[in-house]
CSV table of C-alpha atoms and ligand atoms in Angstrom, one decimal:
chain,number,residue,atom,x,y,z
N,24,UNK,CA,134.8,-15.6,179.6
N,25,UNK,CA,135.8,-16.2,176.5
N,26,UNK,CA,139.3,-14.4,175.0
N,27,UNK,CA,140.6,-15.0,170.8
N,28,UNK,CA,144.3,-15.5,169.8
N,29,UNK,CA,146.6,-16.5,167.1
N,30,UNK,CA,148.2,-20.0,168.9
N,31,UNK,CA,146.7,-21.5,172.0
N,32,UNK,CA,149.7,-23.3,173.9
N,33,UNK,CA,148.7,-25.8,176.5
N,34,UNK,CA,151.3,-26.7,178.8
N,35,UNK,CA,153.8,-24.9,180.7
N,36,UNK,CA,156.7,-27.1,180.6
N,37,UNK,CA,159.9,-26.4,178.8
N,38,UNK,CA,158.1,-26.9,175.2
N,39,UNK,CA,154.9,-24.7,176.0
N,40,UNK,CA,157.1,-21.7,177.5
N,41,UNK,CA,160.0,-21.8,174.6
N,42,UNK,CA,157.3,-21.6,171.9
N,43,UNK,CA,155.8,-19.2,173.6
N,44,UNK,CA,158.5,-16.7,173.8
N,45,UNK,CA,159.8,-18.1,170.1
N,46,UNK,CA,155.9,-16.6,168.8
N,47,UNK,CA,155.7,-13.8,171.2
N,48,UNK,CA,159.7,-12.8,169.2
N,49,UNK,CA,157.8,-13.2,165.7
N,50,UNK,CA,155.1,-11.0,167.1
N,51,UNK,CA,152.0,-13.7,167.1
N,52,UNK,CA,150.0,-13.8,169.9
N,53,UNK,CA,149.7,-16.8,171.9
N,54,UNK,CA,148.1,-17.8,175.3
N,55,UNK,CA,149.6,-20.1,177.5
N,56,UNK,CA,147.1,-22.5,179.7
N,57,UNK,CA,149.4,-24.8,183.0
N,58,UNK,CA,147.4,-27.4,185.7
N,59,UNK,CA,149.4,-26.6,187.7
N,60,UNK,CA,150.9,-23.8,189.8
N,61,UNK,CA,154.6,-22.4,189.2
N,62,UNK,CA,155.7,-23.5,192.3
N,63,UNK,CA,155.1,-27.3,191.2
N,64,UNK,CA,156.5,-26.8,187.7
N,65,UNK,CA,159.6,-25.7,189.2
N,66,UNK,CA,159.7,-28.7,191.4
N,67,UNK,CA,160.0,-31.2,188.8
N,68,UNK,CA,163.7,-32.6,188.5
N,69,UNK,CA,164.5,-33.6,185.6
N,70,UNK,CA,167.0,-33.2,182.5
N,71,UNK,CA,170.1,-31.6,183.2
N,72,UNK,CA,172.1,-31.8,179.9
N,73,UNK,CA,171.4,-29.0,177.5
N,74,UNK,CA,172.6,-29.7,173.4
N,75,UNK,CA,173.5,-26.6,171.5
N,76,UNK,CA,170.3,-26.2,169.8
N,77,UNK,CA,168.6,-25.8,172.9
N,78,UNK,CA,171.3,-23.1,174.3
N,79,UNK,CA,171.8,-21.5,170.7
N,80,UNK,CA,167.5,-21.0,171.0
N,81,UNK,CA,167.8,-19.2,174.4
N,82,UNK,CA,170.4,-17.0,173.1
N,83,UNK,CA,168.6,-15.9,169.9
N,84,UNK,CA,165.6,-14.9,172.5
N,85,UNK,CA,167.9,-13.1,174.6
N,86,UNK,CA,167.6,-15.5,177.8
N,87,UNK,CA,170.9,-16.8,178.5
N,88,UNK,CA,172.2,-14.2,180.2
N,89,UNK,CA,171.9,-16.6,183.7
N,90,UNK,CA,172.6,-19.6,182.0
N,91,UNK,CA,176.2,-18.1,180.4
N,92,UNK,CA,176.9,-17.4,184.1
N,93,UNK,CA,175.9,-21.1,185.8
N,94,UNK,CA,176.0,-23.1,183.0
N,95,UNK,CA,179.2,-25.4,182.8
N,96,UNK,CA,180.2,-26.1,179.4
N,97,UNK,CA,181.4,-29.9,179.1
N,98,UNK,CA,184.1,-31.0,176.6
N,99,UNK,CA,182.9,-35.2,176.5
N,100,UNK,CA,181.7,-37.2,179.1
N,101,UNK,CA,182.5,-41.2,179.9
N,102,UNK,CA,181.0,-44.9,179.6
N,103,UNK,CA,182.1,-47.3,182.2
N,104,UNK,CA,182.6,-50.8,181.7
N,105,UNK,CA,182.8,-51.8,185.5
N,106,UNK,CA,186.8,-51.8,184.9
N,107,UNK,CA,187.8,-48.5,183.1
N,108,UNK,CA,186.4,-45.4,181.8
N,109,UNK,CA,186.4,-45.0,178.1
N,110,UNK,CA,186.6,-41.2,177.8
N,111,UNK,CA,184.1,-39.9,174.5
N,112,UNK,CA,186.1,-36.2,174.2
N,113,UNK,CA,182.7,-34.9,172.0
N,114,UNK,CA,184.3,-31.1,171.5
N,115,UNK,CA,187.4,-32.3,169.9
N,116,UNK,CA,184.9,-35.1,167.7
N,117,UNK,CA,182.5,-32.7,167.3
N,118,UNK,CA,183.7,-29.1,167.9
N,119,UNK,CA,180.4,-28.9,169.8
N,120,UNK,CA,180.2,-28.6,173.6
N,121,UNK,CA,176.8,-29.7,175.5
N,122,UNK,CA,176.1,-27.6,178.4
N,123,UNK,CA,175.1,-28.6,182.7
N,124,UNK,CA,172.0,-26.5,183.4
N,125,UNK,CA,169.1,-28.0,185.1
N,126,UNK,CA,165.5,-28.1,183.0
N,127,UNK,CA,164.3,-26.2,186.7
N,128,UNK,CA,166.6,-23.6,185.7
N,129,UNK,CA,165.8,-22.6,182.0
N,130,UNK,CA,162.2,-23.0,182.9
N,131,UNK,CA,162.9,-20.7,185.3
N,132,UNK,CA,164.3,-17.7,182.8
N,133,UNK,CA,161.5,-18.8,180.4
N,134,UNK,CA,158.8,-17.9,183.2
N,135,UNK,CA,160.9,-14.7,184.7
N,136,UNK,CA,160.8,-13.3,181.4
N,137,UNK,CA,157.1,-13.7,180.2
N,138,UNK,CA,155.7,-10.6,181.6
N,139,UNK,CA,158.2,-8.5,180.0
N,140,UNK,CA,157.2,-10.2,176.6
N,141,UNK,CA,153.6,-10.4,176.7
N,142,UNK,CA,153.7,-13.8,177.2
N,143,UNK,CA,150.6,-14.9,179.0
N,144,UNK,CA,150.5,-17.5,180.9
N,145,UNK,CA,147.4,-18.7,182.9
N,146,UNK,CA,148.2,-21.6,185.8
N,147,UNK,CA,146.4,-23.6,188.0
N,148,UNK,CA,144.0,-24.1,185.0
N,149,UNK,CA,141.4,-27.8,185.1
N,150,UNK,CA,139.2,-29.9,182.7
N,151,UNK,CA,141.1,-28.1,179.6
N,152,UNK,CA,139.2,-29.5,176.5
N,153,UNK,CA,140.3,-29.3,172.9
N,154,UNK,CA,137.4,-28.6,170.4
N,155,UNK,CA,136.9,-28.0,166.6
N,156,UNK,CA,140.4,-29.4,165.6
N,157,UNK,CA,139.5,-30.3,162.5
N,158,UNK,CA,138.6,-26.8,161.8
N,159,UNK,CA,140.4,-23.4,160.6
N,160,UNK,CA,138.3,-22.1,164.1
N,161,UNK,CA,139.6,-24.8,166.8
N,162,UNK,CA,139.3,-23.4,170.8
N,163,UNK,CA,140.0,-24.7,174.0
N,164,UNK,CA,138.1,-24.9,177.1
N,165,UNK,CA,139.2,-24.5,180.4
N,166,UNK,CA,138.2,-24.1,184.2
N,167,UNK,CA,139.4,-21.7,186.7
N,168,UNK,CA,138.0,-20.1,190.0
N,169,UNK,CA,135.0,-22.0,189.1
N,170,UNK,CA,134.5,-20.6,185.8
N,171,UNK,CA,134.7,-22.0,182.6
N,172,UNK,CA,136.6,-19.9,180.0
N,173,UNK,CA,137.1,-20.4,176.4
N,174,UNK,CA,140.2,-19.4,174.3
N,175,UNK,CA,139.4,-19.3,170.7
N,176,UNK,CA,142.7,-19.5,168.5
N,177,UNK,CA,143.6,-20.3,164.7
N,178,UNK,CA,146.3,-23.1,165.8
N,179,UNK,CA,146.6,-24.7,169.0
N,180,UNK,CA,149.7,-26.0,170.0
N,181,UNK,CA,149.9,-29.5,172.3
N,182,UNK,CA,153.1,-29.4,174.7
N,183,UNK,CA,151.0,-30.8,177.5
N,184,UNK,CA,153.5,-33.7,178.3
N,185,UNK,CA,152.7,-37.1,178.0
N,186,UNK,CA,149.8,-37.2,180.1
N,187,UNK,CA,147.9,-34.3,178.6
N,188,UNK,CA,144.9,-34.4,176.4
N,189,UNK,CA,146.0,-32.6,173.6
N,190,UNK,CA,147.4,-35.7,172.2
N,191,UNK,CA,144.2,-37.5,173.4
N,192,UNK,CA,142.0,-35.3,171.1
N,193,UNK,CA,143.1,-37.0,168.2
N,194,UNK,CA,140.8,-39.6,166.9
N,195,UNK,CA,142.3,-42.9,167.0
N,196,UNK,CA,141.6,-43.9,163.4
N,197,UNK,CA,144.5,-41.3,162.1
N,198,UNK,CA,147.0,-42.2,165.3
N,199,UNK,CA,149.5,-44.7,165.8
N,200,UNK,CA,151.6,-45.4,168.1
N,201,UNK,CA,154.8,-47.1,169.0
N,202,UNK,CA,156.5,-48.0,172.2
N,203,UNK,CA,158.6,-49.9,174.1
N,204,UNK,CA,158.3,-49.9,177.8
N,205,UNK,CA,161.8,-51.0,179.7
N,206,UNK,CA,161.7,-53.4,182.9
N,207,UNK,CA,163.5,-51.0,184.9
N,208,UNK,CA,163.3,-47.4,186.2
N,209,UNK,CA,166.0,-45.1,187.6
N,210,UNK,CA,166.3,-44.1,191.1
N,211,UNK,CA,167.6,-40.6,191.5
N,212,UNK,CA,169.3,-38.5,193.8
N,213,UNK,CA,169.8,-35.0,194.0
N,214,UNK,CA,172.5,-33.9,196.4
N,215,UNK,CA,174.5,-30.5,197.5
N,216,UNK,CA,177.6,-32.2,197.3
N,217,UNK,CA,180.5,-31.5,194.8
N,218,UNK,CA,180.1,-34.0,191.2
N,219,UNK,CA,182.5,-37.3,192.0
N,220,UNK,CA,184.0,-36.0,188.6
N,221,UNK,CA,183.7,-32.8,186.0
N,222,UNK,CA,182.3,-35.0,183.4
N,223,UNK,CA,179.3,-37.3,183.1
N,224,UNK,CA,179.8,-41.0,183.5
N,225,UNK,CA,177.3,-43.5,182.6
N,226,UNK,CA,178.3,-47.1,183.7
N,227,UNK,CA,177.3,-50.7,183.1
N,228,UNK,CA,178.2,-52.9,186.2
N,229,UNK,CA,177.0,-56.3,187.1
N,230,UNK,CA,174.8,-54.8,189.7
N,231,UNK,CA,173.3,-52.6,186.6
N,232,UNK,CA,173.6,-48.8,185.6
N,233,UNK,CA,174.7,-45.8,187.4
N,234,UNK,CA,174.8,-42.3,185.9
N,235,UNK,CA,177.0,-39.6,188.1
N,236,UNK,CA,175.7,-36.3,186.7
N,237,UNK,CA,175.4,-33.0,188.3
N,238,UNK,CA,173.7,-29.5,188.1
N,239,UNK,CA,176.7,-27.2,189.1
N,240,UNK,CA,179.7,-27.5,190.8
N,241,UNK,CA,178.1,-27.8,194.6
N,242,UNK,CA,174.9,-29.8,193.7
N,243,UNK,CA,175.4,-33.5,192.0
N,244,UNK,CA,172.1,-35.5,190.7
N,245,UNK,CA,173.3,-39.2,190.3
N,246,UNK,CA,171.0,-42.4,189.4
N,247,UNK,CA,171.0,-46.2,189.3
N,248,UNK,CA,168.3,-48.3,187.7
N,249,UNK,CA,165.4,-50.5,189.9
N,250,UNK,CA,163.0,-53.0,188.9
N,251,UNK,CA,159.4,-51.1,189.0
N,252,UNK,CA,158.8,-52.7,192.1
N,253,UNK,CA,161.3,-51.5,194.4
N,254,UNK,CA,160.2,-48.6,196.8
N,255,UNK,CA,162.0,-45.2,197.2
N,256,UNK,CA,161.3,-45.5,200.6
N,257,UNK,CA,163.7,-49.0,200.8
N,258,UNK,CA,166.0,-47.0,199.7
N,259,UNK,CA,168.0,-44.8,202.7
N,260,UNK,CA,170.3,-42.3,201.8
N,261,UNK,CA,173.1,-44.5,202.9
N,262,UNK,CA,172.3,-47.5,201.0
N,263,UNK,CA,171.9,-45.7,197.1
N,264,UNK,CA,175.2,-43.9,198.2
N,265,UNK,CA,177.1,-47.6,198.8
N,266,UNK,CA,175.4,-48.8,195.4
N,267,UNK,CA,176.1,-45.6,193.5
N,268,UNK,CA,180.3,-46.1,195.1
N,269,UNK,CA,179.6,-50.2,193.6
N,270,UNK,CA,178.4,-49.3,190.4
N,271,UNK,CA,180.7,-46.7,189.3
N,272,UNK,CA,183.7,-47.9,190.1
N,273,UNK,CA,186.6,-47.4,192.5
N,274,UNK,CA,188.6,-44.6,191.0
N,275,UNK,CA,184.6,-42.5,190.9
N,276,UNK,CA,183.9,-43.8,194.4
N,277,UNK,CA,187.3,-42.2,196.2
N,278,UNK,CA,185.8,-39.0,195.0
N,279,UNK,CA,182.1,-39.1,195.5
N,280,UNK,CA,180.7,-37.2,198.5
N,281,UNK,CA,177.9,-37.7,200.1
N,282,UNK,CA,175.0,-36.0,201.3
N,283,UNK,CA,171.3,-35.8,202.4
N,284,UNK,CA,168.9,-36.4,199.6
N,285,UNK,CA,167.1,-33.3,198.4
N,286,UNK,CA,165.3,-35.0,196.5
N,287,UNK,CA,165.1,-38.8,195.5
N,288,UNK,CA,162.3,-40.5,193.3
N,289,UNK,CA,162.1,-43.3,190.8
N,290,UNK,CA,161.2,-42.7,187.0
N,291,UNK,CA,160.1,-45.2,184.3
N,292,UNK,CA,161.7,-45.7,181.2
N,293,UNK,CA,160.1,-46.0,177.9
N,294,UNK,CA,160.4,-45.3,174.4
N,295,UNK,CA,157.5,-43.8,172.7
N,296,UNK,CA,156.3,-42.1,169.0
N,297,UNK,CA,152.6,-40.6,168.4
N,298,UNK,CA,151.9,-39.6,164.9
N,299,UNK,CA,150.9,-37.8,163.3
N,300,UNK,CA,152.2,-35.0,164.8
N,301,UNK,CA,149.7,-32.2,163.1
N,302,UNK,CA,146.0,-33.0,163.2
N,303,UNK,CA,144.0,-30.2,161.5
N,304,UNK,CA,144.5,-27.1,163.1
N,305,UNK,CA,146.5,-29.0,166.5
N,306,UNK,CA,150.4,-29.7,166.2
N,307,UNK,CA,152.1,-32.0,168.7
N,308,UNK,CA,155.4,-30.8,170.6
N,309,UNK,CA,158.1,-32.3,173.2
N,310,UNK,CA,156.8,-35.1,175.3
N,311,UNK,CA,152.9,-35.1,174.0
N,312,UNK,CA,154.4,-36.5,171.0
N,313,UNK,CA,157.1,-39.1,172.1
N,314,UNK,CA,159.0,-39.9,175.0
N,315,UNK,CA,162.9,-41.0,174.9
N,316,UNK,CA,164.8,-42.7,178.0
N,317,UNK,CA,166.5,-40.6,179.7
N,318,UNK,CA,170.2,-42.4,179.0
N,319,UNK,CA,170.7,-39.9,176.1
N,320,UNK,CA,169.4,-36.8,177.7
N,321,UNK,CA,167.5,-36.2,174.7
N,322,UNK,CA,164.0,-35.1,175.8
N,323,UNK,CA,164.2,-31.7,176.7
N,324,UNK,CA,166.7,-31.0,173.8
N,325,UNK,CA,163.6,-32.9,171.2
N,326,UNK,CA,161.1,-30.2,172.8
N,327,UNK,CA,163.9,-27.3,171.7
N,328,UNK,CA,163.7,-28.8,168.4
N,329,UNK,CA,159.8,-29.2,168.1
N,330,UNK,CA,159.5,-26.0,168.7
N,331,UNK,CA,162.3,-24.6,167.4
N,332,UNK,CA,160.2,-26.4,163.8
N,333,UNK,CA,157.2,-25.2,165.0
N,334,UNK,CA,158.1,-21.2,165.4
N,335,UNK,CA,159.0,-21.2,162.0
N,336,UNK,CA,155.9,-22.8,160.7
N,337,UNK,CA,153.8,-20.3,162.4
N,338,UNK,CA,155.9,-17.6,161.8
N,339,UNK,CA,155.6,-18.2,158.0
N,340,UNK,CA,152.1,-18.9,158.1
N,341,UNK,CA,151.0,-15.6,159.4
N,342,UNK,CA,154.0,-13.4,158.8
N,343,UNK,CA,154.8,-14.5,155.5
N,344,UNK,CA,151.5,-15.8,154.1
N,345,UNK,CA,153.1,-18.9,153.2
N,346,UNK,CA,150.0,-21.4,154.2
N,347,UNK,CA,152.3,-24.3,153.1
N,348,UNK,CA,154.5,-24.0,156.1
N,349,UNK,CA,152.3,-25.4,158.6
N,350,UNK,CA,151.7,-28.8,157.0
N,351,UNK,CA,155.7,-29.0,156.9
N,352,UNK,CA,156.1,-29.0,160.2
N,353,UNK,CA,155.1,-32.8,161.6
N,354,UNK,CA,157.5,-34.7,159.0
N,355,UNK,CA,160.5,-32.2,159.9
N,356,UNK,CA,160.2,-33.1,163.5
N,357,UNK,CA,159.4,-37.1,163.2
N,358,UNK,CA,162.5,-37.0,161.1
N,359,UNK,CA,164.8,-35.9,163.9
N,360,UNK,CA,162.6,-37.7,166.8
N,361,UNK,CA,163.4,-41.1,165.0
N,362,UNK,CA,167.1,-40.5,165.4
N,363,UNK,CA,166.8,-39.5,169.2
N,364,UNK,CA,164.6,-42.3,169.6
N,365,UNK,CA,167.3,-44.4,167.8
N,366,UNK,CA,170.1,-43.0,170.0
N,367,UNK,CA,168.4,-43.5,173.1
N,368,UNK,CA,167.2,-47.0,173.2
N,369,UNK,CA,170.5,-47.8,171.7
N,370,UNK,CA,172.6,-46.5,174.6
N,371,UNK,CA,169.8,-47.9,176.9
N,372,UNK,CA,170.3,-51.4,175.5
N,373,UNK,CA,174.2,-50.9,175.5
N,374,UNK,CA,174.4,-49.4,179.3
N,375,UNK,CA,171.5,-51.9,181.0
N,376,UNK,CA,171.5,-55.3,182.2
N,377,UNK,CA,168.0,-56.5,181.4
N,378,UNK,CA,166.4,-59.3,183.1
N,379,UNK,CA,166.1,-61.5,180.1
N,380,UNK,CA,169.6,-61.4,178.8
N,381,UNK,CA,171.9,-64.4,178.8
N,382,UNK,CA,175.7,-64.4,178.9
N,383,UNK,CA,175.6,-63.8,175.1
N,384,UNK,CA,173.9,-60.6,175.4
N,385,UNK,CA,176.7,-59.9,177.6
N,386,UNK,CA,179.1,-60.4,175.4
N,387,UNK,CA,178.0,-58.3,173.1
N,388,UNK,CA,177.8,-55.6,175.4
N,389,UNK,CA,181.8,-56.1,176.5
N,390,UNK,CA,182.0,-56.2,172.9
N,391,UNK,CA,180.8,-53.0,171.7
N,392,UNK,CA,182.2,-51.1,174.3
N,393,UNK,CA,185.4,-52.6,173.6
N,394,UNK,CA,185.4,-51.4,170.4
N,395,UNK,CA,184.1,-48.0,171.6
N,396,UNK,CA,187.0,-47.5,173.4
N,397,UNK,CA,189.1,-48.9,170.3
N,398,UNK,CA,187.9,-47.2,167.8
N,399,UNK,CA,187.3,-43.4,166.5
N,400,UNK,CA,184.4,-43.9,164.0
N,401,UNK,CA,182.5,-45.4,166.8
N,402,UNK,CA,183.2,-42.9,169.6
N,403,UNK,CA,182.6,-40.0,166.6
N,404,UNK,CA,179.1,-41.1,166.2
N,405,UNK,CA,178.3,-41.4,169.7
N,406,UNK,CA,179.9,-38.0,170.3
N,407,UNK,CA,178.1,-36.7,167.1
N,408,UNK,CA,174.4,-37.8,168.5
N,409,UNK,CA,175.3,-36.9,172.5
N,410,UNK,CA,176.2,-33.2,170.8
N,411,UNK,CA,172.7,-33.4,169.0
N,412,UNK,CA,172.2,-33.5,165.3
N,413,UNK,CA,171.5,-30.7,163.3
N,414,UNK,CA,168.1,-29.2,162.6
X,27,RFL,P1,156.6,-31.5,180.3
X,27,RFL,O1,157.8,-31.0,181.0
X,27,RFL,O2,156.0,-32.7,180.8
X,27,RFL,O3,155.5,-30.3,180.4
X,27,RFL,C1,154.2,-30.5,180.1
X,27,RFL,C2,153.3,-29.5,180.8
X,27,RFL,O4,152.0,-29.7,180.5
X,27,RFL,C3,151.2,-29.6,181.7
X,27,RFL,N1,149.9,-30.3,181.5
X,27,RFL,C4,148.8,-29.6,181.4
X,27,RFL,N2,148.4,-28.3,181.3
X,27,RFL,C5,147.1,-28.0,181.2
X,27,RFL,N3,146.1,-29.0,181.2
X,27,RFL,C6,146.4,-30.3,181.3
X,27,RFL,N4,145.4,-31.2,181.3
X,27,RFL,C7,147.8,-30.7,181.4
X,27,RFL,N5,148.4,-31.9,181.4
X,27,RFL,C8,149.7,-31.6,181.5
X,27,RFL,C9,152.1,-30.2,182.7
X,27,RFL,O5,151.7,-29.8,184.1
X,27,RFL,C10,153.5,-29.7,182.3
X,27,RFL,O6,153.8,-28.5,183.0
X,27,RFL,O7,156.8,-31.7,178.7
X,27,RFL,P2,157.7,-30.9,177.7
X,27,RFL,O8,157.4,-29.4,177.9
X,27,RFL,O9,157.4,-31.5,176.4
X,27,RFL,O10,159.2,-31.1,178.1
X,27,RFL,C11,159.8,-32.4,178.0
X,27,RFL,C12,160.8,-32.5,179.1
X,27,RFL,O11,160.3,-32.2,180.4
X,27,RFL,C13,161.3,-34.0,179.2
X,27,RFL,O12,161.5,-34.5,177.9
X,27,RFL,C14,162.7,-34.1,179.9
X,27,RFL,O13,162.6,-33.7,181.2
X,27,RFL,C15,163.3,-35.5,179.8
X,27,RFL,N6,164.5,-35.6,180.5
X,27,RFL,C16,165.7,-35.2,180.0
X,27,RFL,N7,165.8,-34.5,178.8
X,27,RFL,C17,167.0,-34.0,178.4
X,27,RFL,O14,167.0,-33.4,177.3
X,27,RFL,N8,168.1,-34.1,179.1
X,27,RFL,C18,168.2,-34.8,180.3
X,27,RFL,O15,169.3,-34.8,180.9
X,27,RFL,C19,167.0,-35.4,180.8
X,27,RFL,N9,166.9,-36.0,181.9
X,27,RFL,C20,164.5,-36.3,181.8
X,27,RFL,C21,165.8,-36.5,182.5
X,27,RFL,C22,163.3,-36.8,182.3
X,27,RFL,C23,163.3,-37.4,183.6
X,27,RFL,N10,162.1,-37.8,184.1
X,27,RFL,C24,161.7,-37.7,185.4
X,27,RFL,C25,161.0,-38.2,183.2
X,27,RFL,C26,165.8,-37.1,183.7
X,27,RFL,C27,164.6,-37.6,184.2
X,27,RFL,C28,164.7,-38.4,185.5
X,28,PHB,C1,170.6,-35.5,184.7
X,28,PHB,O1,171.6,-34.8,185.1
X,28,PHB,O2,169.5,-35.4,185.3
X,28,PHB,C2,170.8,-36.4,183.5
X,28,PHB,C3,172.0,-36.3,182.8
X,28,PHB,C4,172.2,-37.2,181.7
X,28,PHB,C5,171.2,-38.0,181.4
X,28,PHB,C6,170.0,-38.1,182.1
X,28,PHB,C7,169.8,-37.2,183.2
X,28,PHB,O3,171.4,-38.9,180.3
């Protein structure tokens, strides 16, 4: 079976589906290709912080009716030093508000709404295969109910996550790639309980890092980081709730409820940059291209941005017959992923106790948040990068 189209997407995640309906709004065709079933995607917890860019793209499609209803709107969030909480009030720094709304949830919209926008979407795909990249005639290959299939397209577009073989496809005498892989990963917890507070606290106590986040005003998601080799099953209920209490302090831990874990897993942290972004005919977007740690909830929000690039490359391509605006697209995007990348690992290092540091490094960290909580100019650049820099 073999079917043509202008942009072959593969990957259903939150990049693959907002591109999609971004194209499908600019009247290109696209077909979307997913491993796995709907019911999996959905399953995935992760990011729950939402930056303007990504809301203010959901409204231009016309999919925010849901997430104007659920979504809390948060005015600054906090840093804890294991004494205090040094309050970063972003909307009055900024005059920009991030908003709680789980990535389960937008996926959701993005998926509820394809039919109705002929977007197609094709799960429970295997073996896809990339071919003829390097050519103004690249298609993919997949599998399905025993059949191969072919989708012939004059772009394809790589949101296949950072597992995917889009990325792969690219021959490693263009690629580079840099990374830095951290020696901890964060153990989280997904409760229907009420959030210990109404804003985000991300602390640094001598028993390490805790994050109290939440997806609503019933359901909290909280975290603490783990060497790689602890087990999620050494970890009870009972016992993350007593470290979560430790770590974030008393005046948190007289408010935090607890509950049965619905869901509880360990994720690793790294940094990581692939480019180029654009090989030939096949563009890199979200977490195919580079992956942030998840202390600045930045990754979903770089997808909205990758894309958000990448509609508007397409878009003038065919609609506009402007054949410069594809080859645009790969520095635009690198520009902004460097200063996520930056953000992140720089809140990462600030927030973390890692195993190598001395009492100097210590130091340093009392140090800069002391002057974080001192000082305007610093908390105005943090706010400014939590908010999400323009595009
Ligand atoms: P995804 O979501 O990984 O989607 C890629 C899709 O491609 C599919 N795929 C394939 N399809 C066909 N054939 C193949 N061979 C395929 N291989 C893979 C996959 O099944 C999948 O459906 O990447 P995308 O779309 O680029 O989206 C990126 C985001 O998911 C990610 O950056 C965020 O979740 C990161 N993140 C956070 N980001 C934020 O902006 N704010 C946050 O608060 C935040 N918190 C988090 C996070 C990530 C976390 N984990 C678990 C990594 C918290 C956590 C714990
Ligand atoms: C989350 O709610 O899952 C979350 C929030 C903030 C982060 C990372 C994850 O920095």
């Amino acid at each position: 079976m073999s079917q043509k189209t202008q942009v072959a997407i593969v990957g259903a995640g939150p990049a693959g589906l907002l591109l999609g309906h971004l194209l499908r709004a600019e009247g290109i065709d696209c077909v979307v290709v997913e491993r796995q079933s709907p019911e999996y995607v959905l399953g995935r917890i992760r990011a729950g912080v939402l930056e303007q860019i990504t809301t203010d793209l959901l409204q231009r499609l016309g999919l925010d009716e849901r997430l104007n209803k659920e979504g809390l709107l948060e005015e600054g969030f906090c840093l804890a030093d294991g004494e205090r909480l040094i309050r970063i009030n972003t909307y009055e720094l900024t005059g920009k508000h991030v908003t709680i709304y789980g990535q389960t949830e937008v996926t959701r919209d993005l998926m509820d709404a394809a039919e109705d926008r002929g977007l197609e979407i094709i799960y429970e795909v295997s073996d896809v295969a990339l071919h003829d990249i390097e050519s103004d005639a690249p298609y993919l290959t997949y599998d399905k109910d025993g059949k191969e299939h072919r989708i012939e397209a004059r772009f394809i577009a790589g949101c296949d996550g950072y597992y995917g073989p889009s990325r792969q496809a690219i021959p490693v005498s263009v690629a580079r790639e840099f990374e830095r892989v951290y020696p901890f990963g964060w153990l989280g917890i997904l409760a229907d309980v009420p959030p210990c507070h109404d804003e985000l606290i991300y602390a640094n106590h001598e028993n390490g890092f805790a994050l109290a986040s939440m997806r609503s005003k019933v359901r909290s998601r909280y975290y603490i980081d783990v060497a790689m080799t602890e087990k999620v099953e050494d970890w009870s209920d009972a016992r993350l709730w007593d470290e979560l209490a430790v770590r974030l302090g008393p005046d948190a831990a007289a408010n935090i409820t607890r509950g049965p874990a619905l869901e509880k897993s360990i994720a690793p942290l790294r940094s990581y940059v692939f480019e180029p972004m654009q090989h030939g005919s096949l563009f890199l977007a979200g977490d195919s291209a580079h992956i942030v740690p998840p202390t600045g909830a930045k990754g979903l929000n770089l997808a909205a941005s990758d894309v958000h690039y990448l509609s508007e490359a397409f878009a003038g391509f065919f609609n506009r017959n402007d054949n410069d605006a594809v080859s645009g697209y790969a520095k635009k995007a690198l520009s902004r992923v460097w200063k996520s990348e930056r953000f992140s690992w720089s809140l990462t290092k600030l927030m973390h106790r890692f195993p190598d540091d001395g009492p100097f490094e210590r130091k340093m960290q009392v140090a800069e948040l002391g002057y974080i909580a001192s000082s305007q100019a610093a908390q105005k650049s943090i706010a400014e990068n939590y908010v999400g820099l323009p595009v």
